[in-house]
Amino acid sequence: AEQAEISVSKIIMSLMKLGIMATVNQTLDKDTVEMLGEDLGMQVVVTEEKEEVVEEGLDLREDKENELKPRAPIITVMGHVDHGKTSLLDAIRNTNVTAGESGGITQHIGASEVKINGKKIVFLDTPGHEAFTTMRARGAQVTDIAVLVVAADDSVKPQTIESISHAKAANVPMIVAINKIDKPGANVDRVKKDLADRGVLVEDWGGDVISVPVSAKKGEGITDLLEMILLQAEVLELRANPDRLAMGTVIEARLDKSKGPIATLLVTNGTLKAGQSVVAGTTSGKIRVMTNFKGEAIRKALPATPVEILGLSDVPMAGDSFNAVKDDKVAREIAESRQEKMREDVLAKNASTTLEKLFSQIQEGETKELNLIIKGDVQGSVGAIISSLEKLDTEDVRVNVIHSGVGTVTESDVMLAETSGAIIIGFNVRPTTAVQARADDAEIEIRTYRVIYDIIDDVQNAMKGMLDPEY
Ligand code: GDP
């Protein structure tokens, strides 16, 4: 603006016309500046472009062919609610409990391993496509195969269809587990037909999608299913290089009152060792304790191994990538530069939403918004809740999550709700009596839930309430 001797607001208006909601101190890329120049009738010459951020210390080289060894497949279970995803995961875990361990594995780290015919399969425990989409939205693709659970007595339902779309969009092969075959109303053929109607052709229907009839409840067909997963995995020729610094994805993370941040990492390449320094998203630390899915302390984790680690300085987000690095200093530097970048992005985004609002208010007249603050016990569920709620947006009412995080509802959340007219939603977390009293004083609503679908239901109803009555 200074150089061109044009007012700042004129430039901002010009950018708005181009669909870019910029602020006064935002950096613009070359293409945008050139477009802006054209709009303002000026020739713009870009002499020097800002360099991409290079994160020194990250081992990003490509593996050589001769370094790659076979690795275990990583599986996500998807399907309609109540079709038996949780039961199936339980049944799968039970096939693997040896006599000595017969209390079952109570440890929950967000992923588990089973062995069949001496071969390992890794299951991500967070069932449902929500977790899948949250992770994918953050750029993480860890699933090799999706197991689609369809109840034989209920057949294809809305979330079955959604799951199919997600697997297809992610280009992840599917195996269908037709569950509840022990039930009187079970009809396997109908499931196959309904799947075919949705473009999923199982083998009997001339397609190449494997389907396996199972009963999670009776433990029937589980071994068949696991064998089919191995067969499908063989086709994929999954490989990784165990001889390099580990990298992978954060599956789950939470804050433990006494132990501090706890994260479940899935090593997808390299070998992770206890004592190593890691950077995970915008946080870093040295691995103090590393445990496997059974809760046993381990020293090394090869590719396709889920582990829980202690030692990070903060709670990373599900879907964040992680890397082991040379030492703690490198880890800290990378984490700090990412934090800096995130702060800049948040500033730019917040400013642009305000402008966007302004813009849409000018265009559409008035917009109604439902402001929400979401707090939950683990990042995975918070992410899942947000992405489900954002899908509820209608033309007239917009869901606006103004703040979210892992942990209990705090006084600062109440204050934020007060200034922004928001409702606070707590998932598996409760406010302390003091915070509740503060909220009551301020007439702020704190709603706590244990089931995600109840949140969606209530918000949907609240949105309907906000709509103008139709005549
Ligand atoms: P999810 O919502 O997909 O995780 O489903 P759940 O695993 O919670 O199962 C929903 C209900 O179906 C529960 O009451 C289970 O006991 C029941 N169920 C799951 N699998 C079977 C099965 O193979 N046979 C029968 N009869 N019931 C099942």
Coordinates of C-alpha atoms and ligand atoms in Angstrom, one line a residue:
A1 CA 0.0 0.0 0.0
E2 CA 2.8 2.4 0.9
Q3 CA 4.7 1.8 -2.3
A4 CA 1.7 2.0 -4.6
E5 CA 0.3 5.0 -2.6
I6 CA -3.1 3.3 -2.3
S7 CA -5.1 3.1 0.9
V8 CA -4.9 -0.2 2.8
S9 CA -8.7 -0.6 2.8
K10 CA -8.7 -0.3 -1.0
I11 CA -6.2 -3.2 -1.2
I12 CA -8.2 -5.3 1.2
M13 CA -11.4 -4.6 -0.7
S14 CA -9.6 -5.6 -3.9
L15 CA -8.5 -8.8 -2.3
M16 CA -12.0 -9.5 -1.1
K17 CA -13.2 -9.3 -4.6
L18 CA -10.6 -11.9 -5.5
G19 CA -12.0 -14.1 -2.7
I20 CA -9.1 -13.5 -0.4
M21 CA -9.8 -12.4 3.2
A22 CA -6.5 -10.8 4.1
T23 CA -5.4 -8.7 7.1
V24 CA -3.1 -5.7 7.2
N25 CA -0.1 -7.8 8.3
Q26 CA -0.6 -10.9 6.3
T27 CA 2.0 -12.2 3.8
L28 CA 0.7 -12.8 0.3
D29 CA 2.2 -15.2 -2.2
K30 CA 3.5 -14.3 -5.6
D31 CA 0.3 -15.3 -7.6
T32 CA -1.9 -13.3 -5.3
V33 CA 0.2 -10.2 -5.5
E34 CA 0.2 -10.5 -9.3
M35 CA -3.5 -10.9 -9.4
L36 CA -3.9 -7.9 -7.1
G37 CA -1.7 -5.8 -9.4
E38 CA -3.8 -6.6 -12.3
D39 CA -7.0 -5.7 -10.5
L40 CA -5.4 -2.4 -9.4
G41 CA -4.1 -1.7 -12.9
M42 CA -0.4 -2.0 -11.9
Q43 CA 2.4 -4.1 -13.0
V44 CA 3.9 -6.1 -10.2
V45 CA 7.4 -7.6 -10.3
V46 CA 8.3 -10.1 -7.6
T47 CA 12.0 -10.0 -7.1
E48 CA 12.4 -12.5 -4.3
E49 CA 10.2 -15.2 -2.9
K50 CA 10.2 -16.2 0.7
E51 CA 11.9 -19.5 1.1
E52 CA 10.0 -22.6 2.3
V53 CA 10.7 -23.6 5.8
V54 CA 13.3 -26.3 6.0
E55 CA 13.3 -28.3 9.2
E56 CA 16.8 -29.2 9.7
G57 CA 17.4 -32.4 11.6
L58 CA 14.4 -34.4 10.1
D59 CA 15.5 -37.5 8.2
L60 CA 13.3 -37.3 5.1
R61 CA 15.4 -39.2 2.6
E62 CA 13.7 -41.9 0.5
D63 CA 14.3 -45.5 1.3
K64 CA 16.3 -47.5 -1.1
E65 CA 14.8 -50.7 -2.5
N66 CA 17.3 -53.0 -0.7
E67 CA 16.5 -51.4 2.7
L68 CA 12.9 -52.3 2.7
K69 CA 11.6 -55.2 4.7
P70 CA 8.0 -56.6 4.9
R71 CA 5.8 -55.0 7.6
A72 CA 2.5 -55.8 9.2
P73 CA -0.8 -54.3 7.9
I74 CA -2.6 -51.6 9.8
I75 CA -6.4 -52.0 10.0
T76 CA -9.3 -49.6 10.8
V77 CA -12.8 -51.0 11.6
M78 CA -15.6 -48.9 10.2
G79 CA -19.4 -49.3 9.9
H80 CA -22.8 -48.2 11.1
V81 CA -23.4 -47.6 14.8
D82 CA -24.5 -50.8 16.7
H83 CA -23.4 -53.1 13.8
G84 CA -20.7 -54.5 16.1
K85 CA -17.4 -52.6 15.6
T86 CA -16.5 -52.6 19.2
S87 CA -17.6 -56.2 19.7
L88 CA -15.6 -57.3 16.7
L89 CA -12.4 -55.6 18.0
D90 CA -13.0 -57.3 21.3
A91 CA -13.5 -60.7 19.7
I92 CA -10.4 -60.2 17.6
R93 CA -8.4 -59.4 20.7
N94 CA -9.8 -62.4 22.5
T95 CA -8.7 -64.9 19.8
N96 CA -5.2 -63.8 20.7
V97 CA -5.3 -64.1 24.5
T98 CA -3.2 -67.0 25.4
A99 CA -4.1 -69.1 28.5
G100 CA -1.7 -67.3 30.7
E101 CA -3.2 -63.9 29.9
S102 CA -6.8 -64.9 30.4
G103 CA -7.9 -61.8 32.2
G104 CA -7.9 -60.2 28.8
I105 CA -6.0 -57.1 27.9
T106 CA -7.4 -54.2 29.8
Q107 CA -4.8 -51.7 28.7
H108 CA -6.2 -49.2 26.2
I109 CA -3.6 -47.4 24.1
G110 CA -5.8 -46.8 21.0
A111 CA -4.3 -49.6 19.0
S112 CA -3.6 -53.3 19.4
E113 CA -1.7 -56.2 17.8
V114 CA -2.9 -59.7 17.1
K115 CA -1.0 -62.6 15.7
I116 CA -2.4 -65.2 13.3
N117 CA -0.3 -68.0 11.7
G118 CA 2.7 -66.3 13.2
K119 CA 2.0 -63.1 11.4
K120 CA 1.1 -59.7 13.0
I121 CA -1.9 -57.5 12.3
V122 CA -2.3 -54.1 13.8
F123 CA -5.8 -52.8 14.6
L124 CA -6.6 -49.1 15.3
D125 CA -9.1 -49.2 18.2
T126 CA -10.9 -46.0 17.5
P127 CA -13.8 -47.4 15.6
G128 CA -15.8 -45.5 13.1
H129 CA -15.2 -43.3 10.2
E130 CA -15.1 -40.2 12.4
A131 CA -11.6 -41.1 13.7
F132 CA -10.6 -42.0 10.2
T133 CA -11.7 -38.7 8.8
T134 CA -10.2 -36.6 11.6
M135 CA -6.8 -38.2 11.0
R136 CA -7.1 -37.9 7.3
A137 CA -8.1 -34.3 7.5
R138 CA -4.8 -33.8 9.3
G139 CA -2.9 -35.4 6.5
A140 CA -2.3 -38.7 8.1
Q141 CA -3.0 -41.8 6.2
V142 CA -2.1 -44.8 8.3
T143 CA -4.7 -47.4 7.4
D144 CA -3.8 -50.0 4.9
I145 CA -7.1 -51.9 4.9
A146 CA -10.6 -50.9 6.2
V147 CA -12.8 -53.6 7.6
L148 CA -16.4 -52.6 7.0
V149 CA -18.7 -54.1 9.5
V150 CA -22.3 -54.7 8.4
A151 CA -24.9 -56.3 10.6
A152 CA -26.6 -59.2 8.8
D153 CA -30.0 -58.3 10.4
D154 CA -29.9 -54.6 9.5
S155 CA -27.9 -54.5 6.3
V156 CA -26.6 -51.3 4.7
K157 CA -27.3 -48.1 6.6
P158 CA -26.3 -44.4 6.3
Q159 CA -23.0 -44.8 8.1
T160 CA -22.2 -47.9 6.1
I161 CA -22.5 -45.8 3.0
E162 CA -20.4 -43.0 4.6
S163 CA -17.7 -45.5 5.5
I164 CA -17.6 -46.8 2.0
S165 CA -17.2 -43.3 0.6
H166 CA -14.4 -42.6 3.1
A167 CA -12.5 -45.8 2.2
K168 CA -12.9 -45.1 -1.5
A169 CA -11.8 -41.5 -1.1
A170 CA -8.7 -42.6 0.8
N171 CA -8.1 -45.3 -1.8
V172 CA -8.0 -47.9 1.0
P173 CA -9.1 -51.5 0.1
M174 CA -12.1 -52.8 2.0
I175 CA -12.9 -56.2 3.5
V176 CA -16.5 -56.7 4.5
A177 CA -17.3 -58.4 7.8
I178 CA -20.9 -59.4 7.7
N179 CA -21.6 -59.6 11.5
K180 CA -24.4 -61.0 13.7
I181 CA -24.9 -64.1 11.6
D182 CA -26.1 -65.8 14.8
K183 CA -29.2 -63.6 14.9
P184 CA -32.5 -65.1 13.7
G185 CA -33.1 -62.2 11.3
A186 CA -29.7 -62.5 9.7
N187 CA -29.7 -62.3 5.9
V188 CA -26.2 -62.4 4.4
D189 CA -27.4 -62.4 0.8
R190 CA -29.4 -59.2 1.3
V191 CA -26.3 -57.5 2.7
K192 CA -24.3 -58.5 -0.4
K193 CA -27.1 -57.3 -2.7
D194 CA -27.4 -54.0 -0.8
L195 CA -23.6 -53.5 -1.0
A196 CA -23.7 -54.2 -4.7
D197 CA -26.3 -51.5 -5.1
R198 CA -23.7 -49.2 -3.5
G199 CA -21.0 -50.2 -5.9
V200 CA -19.3 -52.6 -3.6
L201 CA -19.2 -55.9 -5.4
V202 CA -18.2 -58.9 -3.2
E203 CA -16.8 -62.0 -4.7
D204 CA -20.1 -63.8 -5.2
W205 CA -21.3 -60.8 -7.1
G206 CA -18.5 -60.9 -9.5
G207 CA -16.4 -58.3 -7.7
D208 CA -13.1 -58.6 -5.9
V209 CA -14.1 -57.3 -2.5
I210 CA -13.6 -60.1 0.1
S211 CA -16.5 -60.7 2.5
V212 CA -16.5 -62.9 5.6
P213 CA -19.6 -63.9 7.6
V214 CA -18.9 -63.5 11.4
S215 CA -20.5 -63.4 14.7
A216 CA -18.5 -61.2 17.1
K217 CA -20.7 -62.3 19.9
K218 CA -20.1 -66.1 19.4
G219 CA -16.5 -65.6 18.1
E220 CA -17.4 -67.3 14.9
G221 CA -15.6 -66.5 11.6
I222 CA -13.0 -64.3 13.4
T223 CA -10.0 -66.5 12.3
D224 CA -11.3 -66.5 8.7
L225 CA -11.5 -62.7 8.8
L226 CA -8.0 -62.4 10.1
E227 CA -6.7 -64.8 7.5
M228 CA -8.5 -62.8 4.8
I229 CA -6.9 -59.6 6.1
L230 CA -3.4 -61.3 5.8
L231 CA -4.3 -62.4 2.2
Q232 CA -5.3 -58.9 1.3
A233 CA -2.2 -57.5 2.9
E234 CA 0.0 -59.8 0.9
V235 CA -1.3 -58.3 -2.3
L236 CA -0.4 -54.8 -1.0
E237 CA 3.2 -55.8 -0.4
L238 CA 3.6 -53.5 2.6
R239 CA 7.2 -52.7 3.4
A240 CA 9.3 -50.4 5.5
N241 CA 12.9 -49.7 6.5
P242 CA 13.7 -50.7 10.1
D243 CA 17.2 -49.2 9.9
R244 CA 16.5 -45.5 10.1
L245 CA 15.2 -43.0 12.6
A246 CA 11.5 -43.7 13.3
M247 CA 8.6 -41.7 11.9
G248 CA 4.8 -42.2 12.1
T249 CA 1.6 -40.8 13.4
V250 CA 0.1 -39.8 16.7
I251 CA -3.0 -42.1 17.2
E252 CA -4.2 -40.7 20.5
A253 CA -2.9 -38.4 23.2
R254 CA -4.1 -37.3 26.6
L255 CA -2.9 -35.5 29.7
D256 CA -2.5 -37.7 32.8
K257 CA -2.7 -35.9 36.1
S258 CA 0.3 -37.6 37.5
K259 CA 2.3 -38.9 34.5
G260 CA 1.9 -35.8 32.2
P261 CA 1.3 -36.0 28.5
I262 CA 0.8 -39.5 27.2
A263 CA 0.8 -40.3 23.5
T264 CA 0.1 -43.4 21.4
L265 CA 2.4 -43.4 18.4
L266 CA 2.1 -45.7 15.5
V267 CA 5.6 -46.3 14.0
T268 CA 5.1 -46.6 10.2
N269 CA 8.8 -46.5 9.2
G270 CA 12.1 -46.8 11.0
T271 CA 12.7 -48.1 14.5
L272 CA 11.8 -46.1 17.6
K273 CA 14.0 -46.6 20.7
A274 CA 13.4 -45.7 24.3
G275 CA 15.5 -42.7 25.3
Q276 CA 15.3 -41.1 21.8
S277 CA 14.2 -37.5 21.2
V278 CA 11.1 -37.1 19.2
V279 CA 9.1 -34.2 17.7
A280 CA 5.4 -34.8 17.5
G281 CA 3.4 -32.0 15.8
T282 CA 4.2 -28.9 17.7
T283 CA 5.6 -30.7 20.8
S284 CA 8.8 -32.5 21.6
G285 CA 10.6 -34.5 24.3
K286 CA 12.7 -37.4 25.2
I287 CA 11.0 -40.8 25.5
R288 CA 11.2 -41.6 29.2
V289 CA 9.0 -44.7 29.1
M290 CA 7.8 -46.7 26.1
T291 CA 5.2 -49.5 26.4
N292 CA 3.6 -51.8 23.9
F293 CA -0.2 -52.4 23.6
K294 CA -0.1 -54.8 26.5
G295 CA 1.4 -52.2 28.8
E296 CA 4.8 -53.9 28.9
A297 CA 7.9 -51.7 28.8
I298 CA 9.8 -52.1 25.6
R299 CA 13.2 -50.7 24.3
K300 CA 12.5 -50.9 20.6
A301 CA 9.5 -50.6 18.3
L302 CA 9.9 -51.8 14.7
P303 CA 7.7 -50.5 11.8
A304 CA 3.9 -51.1 12.2
T305 CA 4.1 -51.1 16.0
P306 CA 1.8 -49.0 18.2
V307 CA 3.5 -47.7 21.4
E308 CA 2.6 -45.5 24.2
I309 CA 5.2 -43.0 25.3
L310 CA 5.9 -40.7 28.2
G311 CA 8.2 -37.7 28.0
L312 CA 6.6 -35.2 25.6
S313 CA 6.4 -31.7 27.0
D314 CA 2.9 -31.2 25.8
V315 CA -0.1 -33.1 24.4
P316 CA 0.1 -33.5 20.6
M317 CA -3.0 -33.9 18.4
A318 CA -4.3 -37.2 16.9
G319 CA -3.1 -37.3 13.3
D320 CA 0.0 -35.3 13.9
S321 CA 3.1 -36.8 12.4
F322 CA 6.1 -37.6 14.6
N323 CA 9.8 -38.1 13.9
A324 CA 12.7 -39.3 16.0
V325 CA 15.6 -37.0 15.7
K326 CA 19.3 -36.8 16.6
D327 CA 19.0 -35.1 20.0
D328 CA 16.7 -33.1 22.2
K329 CA 18.0 -29.7 21.0
V330 CA 16.9 -30.5 17.4
A331 CA 13.5 -31.8 18.6
R332 CA 12.9 -28.6 20.5
E333 CA 14.0 -26.3 17.7
I334 CA 11.7 -28.0 15.2
A335 CA 8.8 -27.9 17.7
E336 CA 9.3 -24.3 18.5
S337 CA 9.5 -23.2 14.8
R338 CA 6.2 -25.1 14.2
Q339 CA 4.6 -23.4 17.2
E340 CA 5.6 -20.1 15.8
K341 CA 4.2 -21.0 12.4
M342 CA 0.9 -22.2 14.0
R343 CA 0.5 -18.9 15.9
E344 CA 0.9 -17.0 12.7
D345 CA -1.6 -19.2 10.9
V346 CA -4.1 -18.8 13.8
L347 CA -3.8 -15.1 13.7
A348 CA -4.3 -15.0 9.9
K349 CA -7.2 -17.4 10.1
N350 CA -9.0 -15.6 13.0
A351 CA -8.7 -12.3 11.3
S352 CA -10.0 -13.7 8.0
T353 CA -13.0 -15.4 9.7
T354 CA -14.0 -12.0 11.1
L355 CA -13.7 -10.5 7.6
E356 CA -15.4 -13.4 6.1
K357 CA -18.3 -12.9 8.5
L358 CA -18.4 -9.3 7.5
F359 CA -18.4 -10.3 3.9
S360 CA -21.2 -12.8 4.3
Q361 CA -23.2 -10.5 6.4
I362 CA -23.0 -7.9 3.6
Q363 CA -23.9 -10.5 1.1
E364 CA -26.6 -12.6 2.8
G365 CA -28.1 -10.1 5.2
E366 CA -27.9 -11.7 8.6
T367 CA -26.3 -15.0 9.6
K368 CA -27.2 -16.9 12.8
E369 CA -24.4 -18.7 14.5
L370 CA -24.3 -21.2 17.2
N371 CA -21.0 -20.6 19.2
L372 CA -19.6 -23.7 20.9
I373 CA -16.6 -24.5 23.1
I374 CA -15.7 -28.2 23.1
K375 CA -13.6 -29.9 25.8
G376 CA -12.9 -33.6 25.9
D377 CA -10.7 -36.2 27.5
V378 CA -8.8 -37.2 24.3
Q379 CA -7.9 -35.3 21.2
G380 CA -9.4 -38.0 19.0
S381 CA -12.9 -37.5 20.3
V382 CA -12.6 -33.7 20.3
G383 CA -11.6 -33.8 16.6
A384 CA -14.4 -36.2 15.8
I385 CA -17.0 -34.1 17.6
I386 CA -15.9 -31.0 15.8
S387 CA -15.9 -32.5 12.3
S388 CA -19.4 -34.0 12.9
L389 CA -20.7 -30.7 14.2
E390 CA -19.3 -28.8 11.3
K391 CA -21.3 -31.0 9.0
L392 CA -24.5 -29.8 10.6
D393 CA -24.1 -26.3 9.1
T394 CA -27.2 -25.3 7.3
E395 CA -27.9 -22.3 5.1
D396 CA -29.5 -20.4 8.0
V397 CA -27.5 -21.5 11.0
R398 CA -23.8 -22.0 11.3
V399 CA -22.0 -24.0 13.9
N400 CA -19.0 -22.1 15.1
V401 CA -16.5 -23.9 17.3
I402 CA -14.7 -21.0 18.8
H403 CA -12.4 -23.0 21.1
S404 CA -11.6 -26.6 21.7
G405 CA -9.1 -28.6 23.6
V406 CA -8.2 -31.6 25.7
G407 CA -8.9 -31.4 29.4
T408 CA -11.6 -30.4 31.8
V409 CA -13.8 -27.3 31.5
T410 CA -11.9 -24.4 33.1
E411 CA -12.8 -20.9 34.3
S412 CA -11.1 -19.4 31.3
D413 CA -13.5 -21.5 29.1
V414 CA -16.5 -20.0 31.0
M415 CA -15.1 -16.5 30.5
L416 CA -14.6 -17.1 26.8
A417 CA -18.2 -18.4 26.7
E418 CA -19.4 -15.3 28.4
T419 CA -17.8 -12.9 26.0
S420 CA -18.8 -14.8 23.0
G421 CA -22.2 -16.1 24.0
A422 CA -21.1 -19.7 23.6
I423 CA -22.4 -23.0 25.0
I424 CA -19.7 -25.2 26.6
I425 CA -19.7 -28.9 25.7
G426 CA -17.8 -31.4 27.9
F427 CA -17.2 -34.9 26.5
N428 CA -16.1 -37.3 29.3
V429 CA -15.0 -34.3 31.3
R430 CA -16.8 -32.4 34.1
P431 CA -16.2 -28.9 35.5
T432 CA -15.1 -28.6 39.1
T433 CA -17.7 -27.3 41.6
A434 CA -16.0 -23.9 41.5
V435 CA -16.1 -23.6 37.7
Q436 CA -19.7 -24.8 37.7
A437 CA -20.6 -22.1 40.2
R438 CA -18.8 -19.5 38.1
A439 CA -20.8 -20.7 35.1
D440 CA -24.1 -20.6 37.0
D441 CA -23.3 -17.0 38.1
A442 CA -22.7 -16.0 34.5
E443 CA -25.7 -18.0 33.2
I444 CA -23.4 -20.0 31.0
E445 CA -24.6 -23.5 30.0
I446 CA -22.1 -26.4 30.5
R447 CA -23.4 -29.6 29.0
T448 CA -21.6 -32.8 29.7
Y449 CA -21.9 -36.0 27.6
R450 CA -20.6 -39.5 27.4
V451 CA -21.9 -40.3 23.9
I452 CA -20.9 -38.4 20.8
Y453 CA -24.2 -39.0 19.1
D454 CA -26.1 -37.3 21.9
I455 CA -24.1 -34.2 21.4
I456 CA -24.9 -34.2 17.6
D457 CA -28.6 -34.8 18.4
D458 CA -28.8 -32.0 20.9
V459 CA -26.9 -29.5 18.8
Q460 CA -29.1 -30.4 15.8
N461 CA -32.2 -29.7 17.9
A462 CA -30.7 -26.5 19.2
M463 CA -30.1 -25.4 15.6
K464 CA -33.7 -26.1 14.8
G465 CA -34.8 -24.0 17.7
M466 CA -32.7 -21.2 16.4
L467 CA -34.4 -21.3 13.0
D468 CA -37.1 -18.8 12.2
P469 CA -40.5 -20.4 12.4
E470 CA -41.8 -21.4 8.9
Y471 CA -45.3 -20.7 8.0
Ligands
GDP1 P1 -20.7 -50.6 17.5 O1 -21.6 -49.4 17.8 O2 -20.6 -50.8 16.0 O3 -19.4 -50.6 18.2 O4 -21.5 -51.9 18.0 P2 -21.3 -52.7 19.3 O5 -20.1 -53.6 19.2 O6 -21.4 -51.9 20.5 O7 -22.5 -53.7 19.2 C1 -23.8 -53.3 19.3 C2 -24.8 -54.3 19.9 O8 -24.8 -55.4 19.0 C3 -24.3 -54.8 21.2 O9 -25.4 -55.0 22.0 C4 -23.6 -56.1 20.9 O10 -23.7 -57.0 22.0 C5 -24.4 -56.6 19.7 N1 -23.6 -57.5 18.9 C6 -22.4 -57.2 18.3 N2 -22.0 -58.3 17.6 C7 -23.0 -59.2 17.7 C8 -23.1 -60.5 17.1 O11 -22.3 -61.0 16.4 N3 -24.3 -61.2 17.4 C9 -25.3 -60.6 18.2 N4 -26.3 -61.4 18.4 N5 -25.1 -59.4 18.7 C10 -24.0 -58.7 18.5

